[in-house]
XYZ file of C-alpha atoms in Angstrom:
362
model
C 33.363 3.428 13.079
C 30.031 1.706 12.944
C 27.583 2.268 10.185
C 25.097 4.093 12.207
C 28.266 6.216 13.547
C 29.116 7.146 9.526
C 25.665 7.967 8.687
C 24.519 10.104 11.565
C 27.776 12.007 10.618
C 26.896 12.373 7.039
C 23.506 13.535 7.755
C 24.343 15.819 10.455
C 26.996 17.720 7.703
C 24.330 17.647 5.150
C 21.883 18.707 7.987
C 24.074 22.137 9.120
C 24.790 22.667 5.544
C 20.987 22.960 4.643
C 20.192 24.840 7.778
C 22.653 27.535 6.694
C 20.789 28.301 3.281
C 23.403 26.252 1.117
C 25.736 27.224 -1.571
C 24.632 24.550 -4.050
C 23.515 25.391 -7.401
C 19.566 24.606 -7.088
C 16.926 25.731 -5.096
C 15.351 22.688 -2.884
C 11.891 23.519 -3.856
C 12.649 24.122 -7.614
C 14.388 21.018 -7.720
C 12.196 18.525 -6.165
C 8.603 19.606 -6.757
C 5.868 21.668 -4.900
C 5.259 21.376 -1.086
C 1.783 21.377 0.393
C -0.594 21.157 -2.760
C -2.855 24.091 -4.033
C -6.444 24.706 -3.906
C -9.495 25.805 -2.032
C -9.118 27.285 1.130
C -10.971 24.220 2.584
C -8.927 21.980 0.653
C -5.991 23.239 2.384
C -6.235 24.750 5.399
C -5.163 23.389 8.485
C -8.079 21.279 10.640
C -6.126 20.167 13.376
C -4.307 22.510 15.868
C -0.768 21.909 16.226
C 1.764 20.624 17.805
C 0.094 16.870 17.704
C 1.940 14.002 18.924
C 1.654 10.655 17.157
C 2.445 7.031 18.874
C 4.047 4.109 17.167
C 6.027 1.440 17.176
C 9.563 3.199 18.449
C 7.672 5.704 20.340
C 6.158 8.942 19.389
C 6.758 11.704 16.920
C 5.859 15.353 17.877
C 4.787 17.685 14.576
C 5.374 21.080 15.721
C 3.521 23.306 12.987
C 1.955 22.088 9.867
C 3.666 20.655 7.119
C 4.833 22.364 4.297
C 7.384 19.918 2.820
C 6.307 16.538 3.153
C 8.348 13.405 1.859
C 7.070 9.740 1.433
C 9.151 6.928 2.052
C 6.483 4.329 2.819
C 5.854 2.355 -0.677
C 2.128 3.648 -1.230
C 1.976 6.503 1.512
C 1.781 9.187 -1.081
C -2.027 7.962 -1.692
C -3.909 9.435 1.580
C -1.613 12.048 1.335
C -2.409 13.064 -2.460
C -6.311 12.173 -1.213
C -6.152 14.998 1.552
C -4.559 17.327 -0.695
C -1.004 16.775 -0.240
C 1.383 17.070 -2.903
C 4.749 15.480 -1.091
C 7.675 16.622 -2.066
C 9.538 13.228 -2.541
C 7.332 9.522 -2.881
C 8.990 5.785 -2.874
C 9.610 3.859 -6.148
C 7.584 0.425 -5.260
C 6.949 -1.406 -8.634
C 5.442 -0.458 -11.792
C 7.604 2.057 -13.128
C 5.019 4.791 -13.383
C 5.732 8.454 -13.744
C 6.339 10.284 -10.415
C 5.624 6.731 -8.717
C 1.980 7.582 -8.796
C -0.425 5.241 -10.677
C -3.610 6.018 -12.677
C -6.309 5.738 -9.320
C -4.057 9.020 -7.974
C -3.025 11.013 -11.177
C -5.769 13.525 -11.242
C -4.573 14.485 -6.787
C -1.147 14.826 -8.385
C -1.804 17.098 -10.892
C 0.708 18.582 -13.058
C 3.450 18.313 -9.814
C 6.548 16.171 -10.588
C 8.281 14.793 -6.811
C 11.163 13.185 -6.624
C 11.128 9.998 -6.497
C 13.014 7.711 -4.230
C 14.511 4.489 -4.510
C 12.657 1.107 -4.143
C 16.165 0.050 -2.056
C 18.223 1.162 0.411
C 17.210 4.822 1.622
C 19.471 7.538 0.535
C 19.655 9.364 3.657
C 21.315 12.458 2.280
C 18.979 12.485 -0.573
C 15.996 12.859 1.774
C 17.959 15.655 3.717
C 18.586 17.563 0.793
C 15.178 17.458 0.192
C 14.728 19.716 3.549
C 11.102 17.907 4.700
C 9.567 19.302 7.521
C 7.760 15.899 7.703
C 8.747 12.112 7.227
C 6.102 9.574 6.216
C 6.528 5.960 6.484
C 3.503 3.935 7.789
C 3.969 1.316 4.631
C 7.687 1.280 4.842
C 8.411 -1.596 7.208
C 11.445 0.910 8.253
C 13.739 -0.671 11.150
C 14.822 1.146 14.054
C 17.876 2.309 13.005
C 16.167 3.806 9.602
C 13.804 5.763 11.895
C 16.535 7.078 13.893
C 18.244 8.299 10.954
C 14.995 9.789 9.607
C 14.129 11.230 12.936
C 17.261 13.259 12.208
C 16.380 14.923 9.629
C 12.591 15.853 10.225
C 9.930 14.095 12.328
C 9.267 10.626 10.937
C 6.186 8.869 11.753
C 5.986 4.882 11.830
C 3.023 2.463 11.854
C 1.460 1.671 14.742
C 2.941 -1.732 16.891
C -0.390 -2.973 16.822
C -0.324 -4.765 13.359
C 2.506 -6.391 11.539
C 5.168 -4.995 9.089
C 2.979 -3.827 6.152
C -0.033 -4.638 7.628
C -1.697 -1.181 8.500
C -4.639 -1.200 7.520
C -5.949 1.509 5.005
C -8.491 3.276 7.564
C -5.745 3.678 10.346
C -3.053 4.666 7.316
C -5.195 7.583 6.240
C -5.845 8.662 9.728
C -2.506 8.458 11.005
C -1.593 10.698 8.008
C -4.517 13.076 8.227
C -3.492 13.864 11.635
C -0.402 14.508 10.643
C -1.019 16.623 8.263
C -3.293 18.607 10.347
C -6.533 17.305 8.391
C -8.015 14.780 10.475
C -11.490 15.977 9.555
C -11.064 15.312 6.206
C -9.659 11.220 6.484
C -12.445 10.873 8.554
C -14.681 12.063 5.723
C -13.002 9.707 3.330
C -12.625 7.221 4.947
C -17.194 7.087 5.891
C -17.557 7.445 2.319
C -15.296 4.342 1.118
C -16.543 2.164 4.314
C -19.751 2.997 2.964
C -18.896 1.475 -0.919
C -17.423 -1.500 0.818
C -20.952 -1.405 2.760
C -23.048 -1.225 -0.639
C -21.034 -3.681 -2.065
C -21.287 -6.509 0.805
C -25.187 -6.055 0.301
C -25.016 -6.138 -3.369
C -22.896 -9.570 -3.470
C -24.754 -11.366 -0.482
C -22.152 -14.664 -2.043
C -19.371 -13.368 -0.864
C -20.323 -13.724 2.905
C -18.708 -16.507 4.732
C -17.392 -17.917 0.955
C -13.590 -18.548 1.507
C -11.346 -16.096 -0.431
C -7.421 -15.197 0.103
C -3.875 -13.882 -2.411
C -1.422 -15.226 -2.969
C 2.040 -14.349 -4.831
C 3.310 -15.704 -8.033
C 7.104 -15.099 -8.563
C 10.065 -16.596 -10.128
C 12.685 -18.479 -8.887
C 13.164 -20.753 -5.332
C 10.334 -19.403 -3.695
C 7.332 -19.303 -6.439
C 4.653 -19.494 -4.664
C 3.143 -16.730 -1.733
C 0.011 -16.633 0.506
C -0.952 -13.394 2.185
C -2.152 -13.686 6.153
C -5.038 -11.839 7.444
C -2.750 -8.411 8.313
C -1.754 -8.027 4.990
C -3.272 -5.157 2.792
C -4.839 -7.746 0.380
C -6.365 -10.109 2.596
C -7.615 -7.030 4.611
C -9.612 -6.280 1.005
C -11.254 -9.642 0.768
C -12.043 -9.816 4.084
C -13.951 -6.071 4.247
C -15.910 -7.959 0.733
C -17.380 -10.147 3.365
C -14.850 -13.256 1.910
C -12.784 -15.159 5.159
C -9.061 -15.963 5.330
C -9.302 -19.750 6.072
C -8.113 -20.333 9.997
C -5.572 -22.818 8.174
C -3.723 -20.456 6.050
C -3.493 -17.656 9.294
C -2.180 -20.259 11.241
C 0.510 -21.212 8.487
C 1.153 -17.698 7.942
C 1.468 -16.775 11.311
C 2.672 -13.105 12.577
C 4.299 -12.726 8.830
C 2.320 -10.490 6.077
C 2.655 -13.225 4.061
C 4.985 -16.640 3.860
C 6.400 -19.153 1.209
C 4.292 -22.317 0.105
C 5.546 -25.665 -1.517
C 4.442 -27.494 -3.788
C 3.074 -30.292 -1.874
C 1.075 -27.035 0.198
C -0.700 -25.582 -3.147
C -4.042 -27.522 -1.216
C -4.094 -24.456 1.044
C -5.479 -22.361 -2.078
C -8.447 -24.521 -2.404
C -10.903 -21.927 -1.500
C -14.191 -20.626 -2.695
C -12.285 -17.935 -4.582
C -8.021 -17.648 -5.073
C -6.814 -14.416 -6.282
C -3.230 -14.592 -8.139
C -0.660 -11.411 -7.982
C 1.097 -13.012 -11.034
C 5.105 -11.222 -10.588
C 5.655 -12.698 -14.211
C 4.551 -14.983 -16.861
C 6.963 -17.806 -15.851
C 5.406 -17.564 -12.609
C 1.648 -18.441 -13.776
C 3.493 -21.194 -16.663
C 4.518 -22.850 -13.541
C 1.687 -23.124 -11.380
C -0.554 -23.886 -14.935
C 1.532 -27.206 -15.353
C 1.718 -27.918 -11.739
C -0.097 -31.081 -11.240
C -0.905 -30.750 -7.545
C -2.315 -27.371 -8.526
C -4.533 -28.614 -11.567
C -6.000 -31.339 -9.304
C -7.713 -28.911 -7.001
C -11.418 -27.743 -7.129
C -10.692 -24.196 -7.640
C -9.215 -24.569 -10.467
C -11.042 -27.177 -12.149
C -14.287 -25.016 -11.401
C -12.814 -21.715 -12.479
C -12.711 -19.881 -9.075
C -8.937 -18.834 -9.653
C -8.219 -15.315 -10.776
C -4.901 -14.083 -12.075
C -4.016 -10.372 -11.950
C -1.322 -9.876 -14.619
C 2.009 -8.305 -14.059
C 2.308 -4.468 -13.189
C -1.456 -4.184 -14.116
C -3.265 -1.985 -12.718
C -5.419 -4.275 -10.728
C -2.528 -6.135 -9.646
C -1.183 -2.460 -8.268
C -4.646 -1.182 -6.974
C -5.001 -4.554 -4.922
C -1.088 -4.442 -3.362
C -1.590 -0.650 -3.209
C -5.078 -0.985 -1.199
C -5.466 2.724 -0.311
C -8.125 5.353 -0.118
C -7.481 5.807 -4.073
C -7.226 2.423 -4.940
C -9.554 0.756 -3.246
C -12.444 2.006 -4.941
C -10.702 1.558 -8.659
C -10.783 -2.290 -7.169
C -14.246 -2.036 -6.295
C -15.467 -0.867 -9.883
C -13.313 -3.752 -11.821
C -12.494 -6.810 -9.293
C -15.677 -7.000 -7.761
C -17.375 -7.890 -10.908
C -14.537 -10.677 -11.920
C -15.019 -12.256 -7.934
C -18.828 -12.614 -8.317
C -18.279 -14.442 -11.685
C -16.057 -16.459 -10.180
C -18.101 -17.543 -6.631
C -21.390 -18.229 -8.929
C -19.507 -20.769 -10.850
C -18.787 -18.976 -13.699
C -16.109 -20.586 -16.097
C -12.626 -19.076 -15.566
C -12.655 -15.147 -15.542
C -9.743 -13.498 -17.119
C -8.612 -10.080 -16.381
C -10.817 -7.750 -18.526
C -9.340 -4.552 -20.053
C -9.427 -2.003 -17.530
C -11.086 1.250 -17.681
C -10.405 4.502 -15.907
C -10.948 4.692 -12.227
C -14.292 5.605 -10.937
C -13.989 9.390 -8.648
C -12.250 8.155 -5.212
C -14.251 8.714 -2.428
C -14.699 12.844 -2.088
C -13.359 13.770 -5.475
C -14.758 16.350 -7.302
């Protein structure tokens, strides 16, 4: 019996079970959190009429009424949902370690509600049954075929779109995707004008950052220490919307990846106008600080090369690079990037301060 043979067979047991009202000892919605959050009646009433039907990448998904029990399995879907008021049920484990998998930019959306929180590994496909979602998430999941089939199982499951890469959706399309799911297409429309519009101010406000050369990269540990990020990927897309360009170079090494290994003897590729560092761990940035090849360059000998420290916040806002995030990045990397493309000396990570209101927060 294949794999896909043993879990379609678990899942459709758990599946009748949980259609029949269970025996078990816990109420679904007791155990695992609220459903659709609370609030206004504008907050959370339905825009959109349903059914809606949503294309991507293994075909389409049809959402028959609106949600009431939504669960996350993309790593930072939970955002646009918390943003357009709703509280899923379940959200993915990504890095971090924060409570309820929901960093500082999105505590005030969560409220007092406590989800379940998946695993950053291998689904548990009878964990998200049990759950009983009426809804499947996973635009930021880079979920295979067989995954979605699974999913699709249990509730409908909607994918990213074919048109970008794995993890490579980018944060506009992410929060309309899920707004139409949701039924509340009105409202990511409204927040996503308002944080196009920051991003607007911003480009006017920091005329340097036009046409300068900016990109991320990856510090980690171990064989592979050292990451760029192509064009597609969620943190180039934020440089790029500053007004800062991916060098043609580094998309070409890249290629259709979200991001790919670099050598040593490639560390030349980082020579921009500005280098942002996602720094995994300390041995990481030890490494590239007595790295010759590294030290040679111009960036870092004129202090253009920024380091965001482990499971800091900017480091998460910047990987995260959703409607909640972004504009936490706005208020305290924007400032360290124009230090660093006016020639500034080297610009540490400051300490942090709360986020700003996302866009359409009360």
């Amino acid at each position: 019996m294949t794999t896909w043979t043993r879990l379609a067979a678990l899942l459709a047991a758990l599946l009748t079970l949980t259609a029949c009202g269970g025996d078990g000892d816990t109420d679904a919605t007791t155990a695992t959190g609220t459903g659709t959050s609370t609030g206004s009646d504008r907050e959370t009433a339905a825009e959109t009429d349903f059914p809606v039907t949503i294309q991507h990448k293994f075909g389409e998904t049809t959402i028959e009424s609106e949600p009431q029990r939504v669960v996350s399995v993309g790593f930072n879907d939970q955002d646009p949902l918390l943003a357009l008021g709703i509280t899923p049920v379940a959200v993915r484990e990504w890095f971090g370690g924060k409570p309820h998998a929901t960093w500082v930019w999105a505590q005030d959306e969560l409220g007092d509600a406590e989800p379940t929180v998946l695993p950053v590994g291998e689904l548990d496909f009878e964990q998200v049954a049990a759950l009983q979602p009426d809804l499947i998430v996973g635009i930021y999941s880079g979920m295979t075929q067989e995954q979605y089939g699974l999913l699709s199982q249990i509730a409908p499951t909607v994918a990213q779109s074919d048109d970008y890469v794995d993890f490579g959706v980018p944060w506009q399309e992410q929060t309309r995707i899920i707004g139409r799911a949701v039924g509340r297409e009105d409202r990511a429309e409204e927040l996503i004008s308002a944080l196009e519009s920051r991003f607007e101010a911003v480009r006017e406000q920091h005329a340097a950052f036009q046409d300068a050369t900016g990109m991320v990269g990856f510090l980690g540990g171990g064989d592979a220490d050292y990451h760029v990020y192509g064009r597609q990927d969620l943190r180039s897309r934020f440089m790029t919307a500053l007004g800062f360009e991916i060098p043609e170079e580094v998309a070409r090494f890249v290629g259709d990846e979200f991001s790919a290994p670099i050598s040593r003897e490639r560390l030349s590729l980082t020579d921009v106008d500005v280098m942002v560092w996602v720094v995994n761990d300390t041995e990481g940035r030890e490494q590239l600080a007595d790295e010759p090849l590294y030290q040679r360059l111009d960036v870092v000998k004129e202090g253009r090369d920024l380091f965001l420290e482990p499971d800091g916040q900017l480091a998460g806002a910047l990987s995260f690079s959703t409607v909640l995030s972004l504009p936490f990045l706005l208020d305290e990397l924007v400032p360290q990037l124009a230090a660093a493309v006016d020639g500034n000396p080297r610009t540490e990570v400051t300490t942090e301060r709360e986020p700003s209101p996302s866009p359409g927060r009360s």
